[in-house]
Coordinates of C-alpha atoms in Angstrom, one line a residue:
M1 CA 0.0 0.1 -0.1
F2 CA 2.8 2.5 1.2
T3 CA 4.8 1.5 -1.8
N4 CA 2.7 3.5 -4.2
F5 CA 3.4 6.6 -2.3
I6 CA 7.2 5.8 -2.5
Y7 CA 6.9 5.8 -6.0
F8 CA 5.5 9.3 -6.5
I9 CA 7.6 10.6 -3.7
F10 CA 10.7 9.4 -5.8
F11 CA 9.0 11.2 -8.6
V12 CA 9.2 14.6 -6.6
L13 CA 12.8 13.9 -5.8
I14 CA 14.0 13.1 -9.1
Y15 CA 12.3 16.1 -10.8
S16 CA 12.9 18.9 -8.1
T17 CA 16.7 17.8 -7.8
N18 CA 17.4 18.3 -11.4
T19 CA 19.4 21.2 -12.4
Y20 CA 19.3 23.1 -15.8
S21 CA 22.9 22.3 -17.4
A22 CA 24.2 24.8 -20.1
A23 CA 25.8 21.9 -21.7
T24 CA 22.4 21.0 -22.8
D25 CA 21.4 24.4 -24.1
S26 CA 20.6 23.6 -27.6
S27 CA 17.5 22.7 -29.5
F28 CA 15.4 19.3 -29.2
S29 CA 17.5 17.2 -31.5
L30 CA 16.2 14.2 -33.4
Q31 CA 18.7 12.0 -31.5
T32 CA 17.0 13.0 -28.0
A33 CA 13.5 12.5 -29.7
L34 CA 14.4 9.0 -31.0
L35 CA 15.9 7.9 -27.4
F36 CA 13.0 9.2 -25.7
F37 CA 10.2 7.5 -27.6
G38 CA 12.7 4.5 -28.3
F39 CA 13.0 4.0 -24.6
A40 CA 9.2 4.5 -24.0
I41 CA 8.5 1.9 -26.5
I42 CA 10.9 -0.6 -25.0
F43 CA 9.8 -0.2 -21.7
S44 CA 6.0 -0.7 -23.0
C45 CA 6.8 -3.7 -24.9
A46 CA 8.5 -5.6 -22.1
S47 CA 5.9 -4.9 -19.5
Y48 CA 3.3 -6.1 -22.0
L49 CA 5.3 -9.3 -22.7
K50 CA 6.4 -10.1 -19.0
F51 CA 2.7 -9.9 -17.9
K52 CA 1.4 -11.8 -20.7
T53 CA 3.8 -14.5 -20.3
L54 CA 2.5 -14.8 -16.6
E55 CA -1.0 -14.7 -17.5
K56 CA -0.5 -17.8 -19.9
S57 CA 1.3 -19.5 -17.1
I58 CA -1.8 -19.3 -14.6
L59 CA -3.0 -22.5 -15.8
H60 CA 0.2 -24.4 -14.9
Q61 CA 0.9 -22.9 -11.6
T62 CA -0.8 -22.8 -8.3
N63 CA -2.7 -19.3 -7.6
R64 CA -0.2 -18.6 -4.6
Y65 CA 2.9 -18.3 -6.9
I66 CA 1.1 -16.7 -9.5
E67 CA 0.0 -13.8 -6.8
N68 CA 3.6 -13.6 -5.5
K69 CA 5.0 -13.3 -9.0
F70 CA 2.7 -10.8 -10.1
E71 CA 3.3 -8.6 -7.0
S72 CA 7.0 -9.0 -7.7
L73 CA 6.6 -8.1 -11.2
S74 CA 4.3 -5.2 -10.4
K75 CA 6.9 -3.8 -8.2
Q76 CA 9.9 -4.2 -10.6
F77 CA 8.2 -2.8 -13.6
S78 CA 7.2 0.5 -11.3
I79 CA 11.0 0.8 -10.0
L80 CA 12.0 0.5 -14.0
A81 CA 9.3 3.1 -14.8
I82 CA 11.3 5.3 -12.0
L83 CA 14.6 4.6 -13.6
L84 CA 13.2 5.5 -17.2
F85 CA 12.0 8.8 -15.7
A86 CA 15.3 9.4 -14.1
V87 CA 17.0 8.9 -17.5
N88 CA 14.3 11.2 -19.3
I89 CA 15.6 14.0 -16.7
Y90 CA 19.3 13.3 -16.1
G91 CA 20.4 11.4 -19.1
L92 CA 18.2 13.0 -21.8
A93 CA 17.8 16.5 -19.8
L94 CA 14.3 16.9 -20.9
P95 CA 13.8 19.8 -18.3
S96 CA 16.6 21.9 -20.3
Y97 CA 14.4 21.8 -23.3
T98 CA 10.8 22.5 -21.7
Q99 CA 12.6 25.3 -19.4
K100 CA 12.7 27.5 -22.7
I101 CA 9.2 27.5 -23.0
N102 CA 8.2 30.9 -22.0
L103 CA 4.9 29.6 -20.3
F104 CA 7.0 27.2 -18.2
K105 CA 9.4 30.1 -17.2
S106 CA 6.6 32.1 -16.0
F107 CA 4.7 29.1 -14.3
P108 CA 7.2 26.3 -13.2
A109 CA 4.2 24.6 -11.7
L110 CA 2.8 23.9 -15.2
E111 CA 6.1 22.1 -16.5
A112 CA 6.1 20.0 -13.1
L113 CA 2.5 18.9 -14.0
V114 CA 3.7 17.9 -17.6
F115 CA 6.4 15.8 -16.0
L116 CA 4.1 14.2 -13.3
C117 CA 1.7 13.3 -16.2
L118 CA 4.9 11.7 -18.0
F119 CA 5.4 9.7 -15.0
V120 CA 1.9 8.6 -14.6
F121 CA 2.0 7.5 -18.1
Y122 CA 4.9 5.1 -17.4
L123 CA 3.0 3.6 -14.3
T124 CA -0.3 3.5 -16.6
V125 CA 1.6 1.5 -18.8
V126 CA 2.5 -1.3 -16.2
R127 CA -1.0 -1.2 -14.7
A128 CA -2.7 -1.9 -18.2
S129 CA 0.0 -4.7 -19.1
A130 CA -0.9 -6.1 -15.8
Y131 CA -4.6 -5.9 -15.9
G132 CA -5.1 -9.4 -17.7
T133 CA -3.3 -11.3 -15.1
Y134 CA -5.1 -9.4 -12.4
K135 CA -8.3 -10.2 -14.0
K136 CA -7.8 -14.0 -14.3
L137 CA -6.6 -14.3 -10.6
N138 CA -9.7 -12.3 -9.5
S139 CA -12.3 -13.5 -11.6
A140 CA -15.2 -12.6 -9.6
D141 CA -13.9 -8.9 -9.4
D142 CA -15.9 -6.9 -12.3
M143 CA -13.6 -4.0 -12.5
S144 CA -12.8 -2.9 -15.9
R145 CA -9.3 -2.1 -16.9
S146 CA -9.6 1.7 -16.7
S147 CA -11.2 1.6 -13.2
Y148 CA -8.1 -0.8 -12.2
I149 CA -5.6 1.8 -13.6
L150 CA -7.5 4.6 -11.9
S151 CA -7.6 2.9 -8.8
N152 CA -3.7 2.0 -8.6
I153 CA -2.7 5.4 -9.7
S154 CA -5.0 7.4 -7.8
F155 CA -3.7 6.1 -4.6
G156 CA -0.1 7.8 -5.0
I157 CA -1.3 11.2 -6.3
P158 CA -2.2 12.8 -2.8
V159 CA 1.5 12.4 -2.0
V160 CA 2.3 14.7 -5.1
L161 CA -0.7 17.0 -4.7
P162 CA 0.7 19.1 -1.8
W163 CA 3.9 19.6 -3.9
L164 CA 2.4 20.7 -6.7
L165 CA 0.0 22.9 -4.9
L166 CA 3.0 24.4 -3.3
S167 CA 4.8 25.1 -6.6
A168 CA 1.8 26.8 -7.7
A169 CA 1.4 28.9 -4.7
I170 CA 5.0 30.1 -5.1
D171 CA 4.4 30.7 -8.7
I172 CA 1.5 33.0 -7.4
I173 CA 3.6 34.8 -4.9
N174 CA 6.2 35.7 -7.5
H175 CA 3.8 37.3 -9.9
L176 CA 2.4 39.5 -7.0
P177 CA 3.1 43.3 -7.1
F178 CA 4.7 42.9 -3.5
N179 CA 8.6 43.0 -3.6
G180 CA 8.9 42.6 0.3
L181 CA 6.9 39.4 0.4
K182 CA 8.8 38.0 -2.6
L183 CA 12.1 38.6 -0.8
F184 CA 10.9 37.2 2.2
F185 CA 9.7 34.2 0.6
A186 CA 13.0 34.0 -1.4
S187 CA 15.0 33.7 1.4
S188 CA 16.2 30.4 3.3
G189 CA 14.0 31.2 6.5
G190 CA 11.2 32.5 4.6
E191 CA 11.1 29.4 2.2
L192 CA 11.5 27.0 5.3
A193 CA 8.6 28.8 7.1
F194 CA 6.3 29.0 4.1
I195 CA 6.7 25.1 3.3
I196 CA 6.2 24.1 7.1
F197 CA 3.1 26.6 7.1
F198 CA 1.9 25.1 3.8
L199 CA 2.5 21.6 5.1
F200 CA 0.4 22.5 8.0
I201 CA -2.5 23.7 6.0
I202 CA -2.5 20.7 3.9
S203 CA -2.5 18.4 6.8
I204 CA -5.8 19.9 7.6
F205 CA -7.7 20.5 4.6
G206 CA -5.7 17.8 2.3
P207 CA -7.8 14.6 3.6
A208 CA -10.9 15.9 2.2
M209 CA -9.2 16.4 -1.0
T210 CA -7.6 13.1 -0.9
L211 CA -10.9 11.1 -0.4
K212 CA -12.4 12.9 -3.5
L213 CA -9.6 11.7 -5.6
W214 CA -10.1 8.1 -4.0
R215 CA -13.7 8.3 -4.6
C216 CA -14.7 7.1 -1.3
K217 CA -18.2 6.9 -0.5
S218 CA -20.1 7.1 2.6
L219 CA -21.0 4.0 4.6
E220 CA -24.7 3.6 4.3
K221 CA -26.8 3.2 7.6
G222 CA -27.1 -0.3 9.4
E223 CA -25.3 -2.3 11.7
D224 CA -21.7 -1.8 10.7
R225 CA -22.0 2.2 10.9
F226 CA -23.9 1.9 13.9
R227 CA -21.2 -0.1 15.6
I228 CA -18.5 2.2 14.2
E229 CA -20.2 5.3 15.6
E230 CA -20.9 3.8 19.1
I231 CA -17.3 3.0 19.7
C232 CA -15.9 6.4 18.5
N233 CA -18.6 7.9 20.6
K234 CA -17.6 5.9 23.6
A235 CA -13.7 6.9 23.0
G236 CA -15.0 10.7 22.5
V237 CA -13.5 10.7 18.9
K238 CA -15.4 13.1 16.7
F239 CA -15.3 12.7 13.0
A240 CA -16.7 14.3 9.8
E241 CA -17.7 10.8 8.0
I242 CA -17.3 7.1 7.9
L243 CA -16.6 6.1 4.3
Y244 CA -15.9 3.1 2.5
W245 CA -12.2 2.8 1.1
P246 CA -12.1 1.6 -2.6
M247 CA -8.3 0.5 -2.4
F248 CA -6.9 -1.5 -5.5
G249 CA -10.4 -2.8 -6.4
N250 CA -11.9 -3.4 -3.1
R251 CA -9.2 -6.3 -2.5
M252 CA -7.5 -4.9 0.6
I253 CA -8.8 -5.8 4.1
T254 CA -8.0 -2.9 6.0
A255 CA -9.1 0.4 7.6
G256 CA -7.7 3.7 8.3
V257 CA -8.2 7.3 9.9
M258 CA -7.2 10.5 8.3
G259 CA -7.3 14.2 9.3
L260 CA -5.9 16.2 12.2
A261 CA -8.8 18.5 13.0
K262 CA -12.3 16.8 13.9
R263 CA -14.1 18.7 11.0
F264 CA -11.8 17.0 8.6
R265 CA -11.5 13.7 10.1
Y266 CA -12.5 10.4 8.3
I267 CA -12.8 6.9 9.4
L268 CA -12.2 4.7 6.7
V269 CA -13.1 1.1 5.9
T270 CA -12.9 -1.4 3.3
K271 CA -16.0 -3.7 1.9
P272 CA -13.9 -7.0 2.5
L273 CA -13.1 -5.9 5.8
L274 CA -16.5 -5.5 6.9
R275 CA -17.7 -8.9 4.8
L276 CA -14.8 -11.1 6.5
L277 CA -14.6 -10.0 10.2
D278 CA -17.0 -10.6 12.9
T279 CA -18.8 -7.3 14.7
D280 CA -16.1 -7.8 17.7
E281 CA -13.4 -8.1 15.2
V282 CA -14.4 -4.8 13.2
E283 CA -14.9 -2.9 16.7
A284 CA -11.4 -4.2 17.6
V285 CA -10.0 -2.9 14.4
I286 CA -11.9 0.6 14.6
A287 CA -10.2 0.7 18.3
H288 CA -6.9 0.2 16.8
E289 CA -7.8 3.2 14.5
I290 CA -9.2 5.3 17.4
G291 CA -5.6 4.5 19.3
H292 CA -3.8 6.5 16.5
V293 CA -6.2 9.6 17.1
K294 CA -6.2 9.3 21.1
R295 CA -2.4 9.1 20.9
H296 CA -1.9 11.8 18.8
H297 CA 0.0 9.8 16.1
L298 CA -1.1 11.8 13.3
A299 CA 0.2 15.1 14.7
F300 CA 3.4 13.6 15.4
Y301 CA 3.8 12.5 11.6
L302 CA 3.4 16.2 10.9
L303 CA 6.2 16.7 13.0
F304 CA 8.2 14.0 11.7
F305 CA 7.7 15.5 8.0
S306 CA 8.5 18.8 9.3
G307 CA 11.7 17.2 10.9
Y308 CA 12.7 15.9 7.3
I309 CA 12.4 19.3 5.8
L310 CA 14.5 20.7 8.7
L311 CA 17.0 18.1 8.2
S312 CA 17.3 18.8 4.3
F313 CA 17.5 22.5 5.1
A314 CA 20.4 22.0 7.7
T315 CA 22.7 19.4 6.4
L316 CA 22.4 19.3 2.3
D317 CA 24.5 22.3 1.9
L318 CA 27.3 20.6 3.8
V319 CA 26.9 18.2 0.7
V320 CA 27.9 20.8 -1.5
Y321 CA 30.7 22.2 0.6
A322 CA 32.1 18.9 1.0
T323 CA 31.9 18.1 -2.6
I324 CA 33.6 21.2 -3.5
Y325 CA 36.4 20.8 -0.6
A326 CA 36.9 17.2 -1.7
K327 CA 37.7 17.7 -5.5
P328 CA 41.1 16.1 -5.4
L329 CA 39.4 12.8 -4.6
Y330 CA 37.3 13.1 -7.9
R331 CA 40.0 14.8 -9.8
F332 CA 40.0 11.9 -12.4
L333 CA 36.4 12.6 -13.3
T334 CA 37.2 16.3 -14.1
D335 CA 40.4 15.2 -15.8
S336 CA 38.2 13.2 -18.0
G337 CA 36.2 16.1 -19.1
I338 CA 33.3 16.2 -16.6
K339 CA 32.7 19.7 -15.4
Q340 CA 32.7 20.2 -11.6
S341 CA 29.5 21.9 -11.7
T342 CA 27.9 18.4 -13.2
I343 CA 29.6 16.5 -10.4
I344 CA 28.3 18.9 -7.7
S345 CA 24.7 18.7 -9.2
I346 CA 24.9 14.8 -9.5
T347 CA 26.2 14.4 -5.8
Y348 CA 23.6 16.9 -4.5
S349 CA 20.8 14.9 -6.1
I350 CA 22.0 11.5 -4.8
S351 CA 22.5 13.2 -1.3
I352 CA 19.0 14.3 -1.6
I353 CA 17.6 10.9 -2.3
A354 CA 20.0 9.0 0.1
V355 CA 18.8 11.3 3.1
F356 CA 15.2 10.8 2.0
V357 CA 15.8 7.1 2.0
I358 CA 17.6 6.7 5.4
Y359 CA 15.1 9.3 7.1
F360 CA 11.9 7.5 6.3
R361 CA 13.3 4.0 5.9
F362 CA 14.7 4.2 9.4
I363 CA 14.0 7.0 11.4
F364 CA 10.1 7.5 10.2
A365 CA 9.7 3.9 9.7
Y366 CA 10.8 3.2 13.5
F367 CA 8.1 5.6 14.8
M368 CA 5.4 4.0 12.2
R369 CA 6.1 0.5 13.3
N370 CA 6.0 1.3 17.1
F371 CA 2.9 3.8 16.6
E372 CA 1.0 0.8 15.2
R373 CA 2.1 -1.4 18.0
Q374 CA 0.7 1.4 20.4
A375 CA -2.3 1.4 18.5
D376 CA -2.6 -2.4 18.8
T377 CA -2.5 -2.0 22.9
Y378 CA -5.0 0.5 22.7
V379 CA -7.7 -2.1 22.1
Y380 CA -7.4 -2.6 25.8
S381 CA -9.2 0.5 26.3
F382 CA -12.3 -0.9 25.2
F383 CA -11.9 -4.8 25.5
T384 CA -10.8 -6.9 28.5
S385 CA -9.0 -8.9 25.8
A386 CA -7.3 -8.4 22.7
Q387 CA -8.5 -11.6 21.3
P388 CA -11.0 -9.9 18.8
L389 CA -8.0 -8.1 17.3
I390 CA -5.6 -11.0 17.3
S391 CA -8.4 -13.1 15.6
A392 CA -8.9 -10.2 13.0
F393 CA -5.1 -10.0 12.4
N394 CA -5.2 -14.0 11.7
K395 CA -8.0 -13.7 9.1
I396 CA -6.4 -10.7 7.6
S397 CA -3.4 -12.9 7.0
Y398 CA -5.5 -15.8 5.7
F399 CA -7.7 -14.1 3.3
S400 CA -4.9 -11.8 1.6
G401 CA -3.0 -14.8 1.3
Q402 CA 0.3 -13.4 2.8
S403 CA 2.5 -15.1 5.4
G404 CA 2.2 -13.7 8.8
D405 CA 6.1 -13.5 9.1
K406 CA 6.2 -11.2 6.0
P407 CA 8.5 -8.4 6.6
N408 CA 7.2 -4.9 6.3
W409 CA 9.1 -1.6 6.5
H410 CA 6.6 0.3 8.2
H411 CA 4.7 -2.3 10.2
F412 CA 5.9 -5.1 12.3
S413 CA 4.8 -8.3 10.6
I414 CA 1.1 -9.7 11.8
K415 CA 3.1 -12.7 13.5
E416 CA 5.1 -9.8 15.6
R417 CA 1.9 -8.0 16.2
V418 CA -0.1 -11.1 17.6
D419 CA 2.8 -12.2 19.6
Y420 CA 3.3 -8.9 21.5
L421 CA -0.6 -8.9 22.1
N422 CA -0.2 -12.4 23.5
K423 CA 2.3 -10.9 25.8
C424 CA 0.3 -8.3 26.8
E425 CA -2.4 -10.7 27.4
A426 CA 0.0 -12.5 30.0
D427 CA 1.2 -9.5 31.3
R428 CA -0.2 -6.1 31.0
S429 CA 2.9 -4.0 32.0
W430 CA 4.2 -4.4 28.6
I431 CA 1.5 -1.9 27.6
K432 CA 3.0 0.6 29.8
R433 CA 6.5 -0.5 28.8
H434 CA 5.7 0.2 25.2
D435 CA 4.2 3.3 25.8
T436 CA 7.4 4.4 27.8
K437 CA 9.8 3.3 25.1
I438 CA 7.8 5.6 22.6
K439 CA 7.7 8.9 25.1
K440 CA 11.9 8.2 25.1
S441 CA 11.9 7.7 21.6
I442 CA 10.2 11.0 20.9
A443 CA 12.3 12.7 23.6
V444 CA 15.4 11.7 21.9
Y445 CA 13.9 13.0 18.6
L446 CA 13.1 16.2 19.6
V447 CA 16.7 16.9 21.1
C448 CA 18.4 15.7 17.7
L449 CA 15.8 18.0 16.2
I450 CA 16.8 20.9 18.4
I451 CA 20.4 20.3 17.8
T452 CA 19.6 20.1 13.7
G453 CA 17.9 23.5 14.0
I454 CA 20.7 25.0 15.9
V455 CA 23.0 23.8 13.2
G456 CA 20.9 24.8 10.6
Y457 CA 20.5 28.2 11.8
N458 CA 24.2 28.8 12.1
L459 CA 25.0 27.2 8.7
N460 CA 22.4 29.5 7.0
F461 CA 22.2 32.6 9.2
G462 CA 25.0 33.3 11.5
K463 CA 28.5 34.3 11.2
T464 CA 29.6 30.6 10.7
S465 CA 27.2 30.8 7.6
K466 CA 28.8 33.8 6.2
K467 CA 32.4 32.8 6.5
I468 CA 31.6 29.1 5.1
N469 CA 29.7 30.6 2.3
E470 CA 32.5 33.1 1.0
F471 CA 35.0 30.3 1.3
F472 CA 32.9 27.7 -0.7
V473 CA 31.6 29.9 -3.1
E474 CA 35.1 31.5 -4.0
K475 CA 36.3 27.9 -4.3
T476 CA 33.4 27.1 -6.5
I477 CA 33.9 30.0 -8.9
L478 CA 37.5 29.3 -9.0
G479 CA 36.7 25.7 -10.0
L480 CA 34.3 26.9 -12.7
I481 CA 37.0 29.4 -14.0
K482 CA 39.2 26.4 -14.4
D483 CA 36.8 24.3 -16.0
N484 CA 35.6 27.1 -18.7
P485 CA 38.7 29.1 -19.1
D486 CA 37.1 31.0 -22.0
D487 CA 33.9 31.9 -20.3
P488 CA 34.0 35.4 -19.2
E489 CA 30.8 34.9 -16.8
F490 CA 32.7 33.1 -14.1
P491 CA 35.5 35.6 -13.5
A492 CA 32.8 38.3 -13.7
M493 CA 31.0 36.3 -11.0
L494 CA 34.4 36.3 -8.8
G495 CA 34.7 40.2 -9.3
D496 CA 31.2 40.4 -8.1
L497 CA 31.7 38.2 -4.9
Y498 CA 35.1 40.2 -4.1
Y499 CA 33.3 43.3 -4.3
S500 CA 30.7 42.6 -2.1
L501 CA 33.4 41.5 0.4
N502 CA 35.4 44.5 -0.1
Y503 CA 38.4 42.7 -1.6
Y504 CA 38.9 45.8 -4.1
E505 CA 42.3 44.7 -5.6
K506 CA 41.2 41.3 -6.1
A507 CA 37.7 42.3 -7.6
K508 CA 39.7 44.6 -10.2
N509 CA 41.8 41.9 -11.0
A510 CA 38.8 39.5 -11.5
Y511 CA 37.0 41.8 -13.7
E512 CA 40.3 42.7 -15.9
Q513 CA 40.5 38.9 -16.4
A514 CA 36.8 38.7 -17.4
L515 CA 37.5 41.8 -19.9
A516 CA 40.7 39.9 -21.2
I517 CA 38.3 37.2 -22.5
D518 CA 35.4 39.3 -23.9
P519 CA 36.6 43.2 -24.0
N520 CA 33.0 44.2 -25.1
N521 CA 31.2 42.6 -22.0
S522 CA 28.9 45.7 -21.1
I523 CA 28.1 44.1 -17.9
V524 CA 31.9 43.6 -16.7
Q525 CA 32.6 47.0 -18.4
N526 CA 29.9 48.3 -15.9
N527 CA 30.9 46.8 -12.9
L528 CA 34.5 47.5 -13.1
A529 CA 33.6 51.2 -14.0
W530 CA 31.7 51.3 -10.7
L531 CA 34.6 50.0 -8.8
Y532 CA 36.7 52.5 -10.4
A533 CA 34.2 55.4 -9.6
T534 CA 33.3 54.5 -6.1
C535 CA 36.0 52.6 -4.3
E536 CA 37.1 53.6 -1.0
D537 CA 40.7 52.7 -1.7
E538 CA 42.2 55.7 -3.2
N539 CA 44.9 53.3 -4.6
I540 CA 42.4 51.5 -6.9
K541 CA 40.0 54.6 -7.7
N542 CA 40.4 55.8 -11.0
A543 CA 37.8 58.2 -12.4
D544 CA 39.2 58.6 -15.9
L545 CA 39.2 55.0 -16.4
A546 CA 35.8 54.5 -14.8
V547 CA 34.5 57.2 -17.5
R548 CA 35.9 55.4 -20.5
L549 CA 34.9 52.0 -19.4
A550 CA 31.2 53.3 -18.3
E551 CA 31.1 55.1 -21.9
A552 CA 32.3 52.1 -23.5
A553 CA 29.5 50.0 -21.8
V554 CA 26.9 52.4 -22.7
K555 CA 27.6 52.1 -26.5
N556 CA 27.6 48.3 -26.2
K557 CA 24.1 48.5 -24.2
K558 CA 21.9 51.2 -23.1
S559 CA 20.0 50.5 -20.0
A560 CA 19.0 52.4 -16.6
H561 CA 21.8 51.2 -14.2
I562 CA 24.8 51.5 -17.1
F563 CA 23.6 55.2 -17.4
D564 CA 23.8 55.7 -13.5
T565 CA 27.3 54.0 -13.5
L566 CA 28.2 56.8 -16.3
A567 CA 26.7 59.5 -14.1
Q568 CA 28.7 57.9 -11.2
S569 CA 31.9 58.2 -13.2
Y570 CA 31.4 61.7 -14.8
F571 CA 30.7 63.0 -11.1
A572 CA 33.8 61.1 -9.7
A573 CA 35.9 62.9 -12.5
G574 CA 34.2 66.2 -11.5
R575 CA 32.1 66.4 -14.8
Y576 CA 29.0 67.4 -13.0
N577 CA 26.8 68.7 -16.2
E578 CA 27.6 65.4 -17.9
A579 CA 26.9 63.5 -14.6
V580 CA 23.5 65.5 -14.5
E581 CA 22.6 64.4 -18.1
A582 CA 23.5 60.9 -17.7
G583 CA 21.5 60.6 -14.5
K584 CA 18.6 62.2 -16.4
K585 CA 18.6 59.2 -19.1
A586 CA 19.0 56.5 -16.2
L587 CA 15.9 57.9 -14.5
S588 CA 14.0 58.3 -18.0
M589 CA 14.8 54.6 -18.4
A590 CA 14.1 53.1 -15.1
E591 CA 11.3 50.7 -14.9
A592 CA 11.5 50.1 -11.3
D593 CA 13.1 51.7 -8.1
K594 CA 12.9 55.1 -9.6
S595 CA 13.2 56.7 -6.2
Y596 CA 17.0 55.5 -6.1
Y597 CA 17.6 57.0 -9.6
E598 CA 15.8 60.2 -8.3
K599 CA 18.2 60.5 -5.1
Q600 CA 21.3 59.9 -7.4
L601 CA 20.2 62.7 -9.9
A602 CA 19.1 65.0 -7.0
G603 CA 22.7 64.5 -5.6
F604 CA 24.5 65.4 -9.0
M605 CA 22.2 68.7 -9.5
D606 CA 23.0 69.7 -6.0
H607 CA 26.8 69.4 -6.6
L608 CA 26.6 71.0 -10.1
Q609 CA 24.8 74.2 -8.5
R610 CA 27.2 74.4 -5.5
N611 CA 30.1 74.2 -8.0
R612 CA 28.9 76.8 -10.4

């Protein structure tokens, strides 16, 4: 069940960690198109043939063998779909082509939606190929091919929906006329705060949207609904609705609870659960779900998701720094022609995926397993014995055809859960022991979270952050200059960095290096002219050279900020009449921040009047 969530989470990680590469800055080639369609066709044919072969073998194999093989093939081809999507993103670099489309430049969320559709297409190919085998294994199920595909795909979509909505919200904010708001959300702290706030909002209102996607329907009035309502009322748990959960064609024997707030909380049950379990067993299962609510597990899951965001925020910059600093370890790659920027991008992407896998596979899964056990023991709040729940587990194991010993990364196996309940039957102190274990685990987690937050703050906002960033940004740009000796952009970037740090001599040398590569680069001419005109170091300040560079920059490109530099250069040279004229041109061409240019012009005019 949760595996479908993981597939879509990997989609988000693969797509969001992709970075635009200038190396692919060319038109969409015939070779790229042939590879894209060729891979898709090979994948589709392989999926169809594998499942068709399995379908034909049904007559010669036991149902248990075919079912296990079916599940295995479904997982294998779903993983291949992920790998194929990764090839599209990293190997064929498809985003580098779509990012040239103006609509996608303005609204990146639309581009994300297009690639989500591509990923869903690959998963659809797998489900469509698997349908024939599924139908023969479940001959009593009258589900159509389209319904089967939709029920499988729609289950994972809610994982992507918050990310897609967040992307759309950011796009909208970027188009609002509120510069202060945009600057805040562009900062590391603002971005983190917005993501966590958005996550909280989704956790409140998301369940209603999710259940619409899953096409859940209200449980009709009758004995089943009455019993569920009765036990919820007894526990003091409020809910919005009790719904049928049509998971994977109504094949799953399970129940669930969604929603933090009672107005948006839903109790979910599948039809096989109500059909196969006795009344007391159904009540025991619902008691388990109530345990999740009463023990605040849903709120803790929100905390754990926020913790992952904080962990990523705090540590992933360290990966970039470490990759830059460890260049001697991968020098053989750069010597073979691979650029350092490419190595950093790939390392960063792999690290994001690795952090996600480690965090959710070990930390998050640890709490999930133990929360499930705690919810199991909550059955004693309603019953004197856990035998109804034990009986329900045994039936679920039998009718689902899965071994009770089957391992599960997010749940203890059914056998382990039954064994623990039997221990509680013999000695109720095991309930308290487990509650204490969870309290201690959460306390340790919170301490680690606070430490991570402190580290993250210092790495992104404190003095440590400034020093580390200065060092590694310089080292990165120097590496880029070495990799791209004929590109004036990188020495120009180095000059900007040195100027911002008041390293004026180094800034001058970097700008001169850029002009040696491209003598007519108006941006570099403008920046070096500004340095010569305004530098606090009299040994570097050179008004005449500033005027020559600024005049050359204006000839190459006429814009407000370049005319402003020319005005400042004339002013430094004592040519106040020309400074005023250039200042007027700068103001007339300004599209934004006119107050700055007005202030500049007023200063030039004041000096002109006082020196007449």
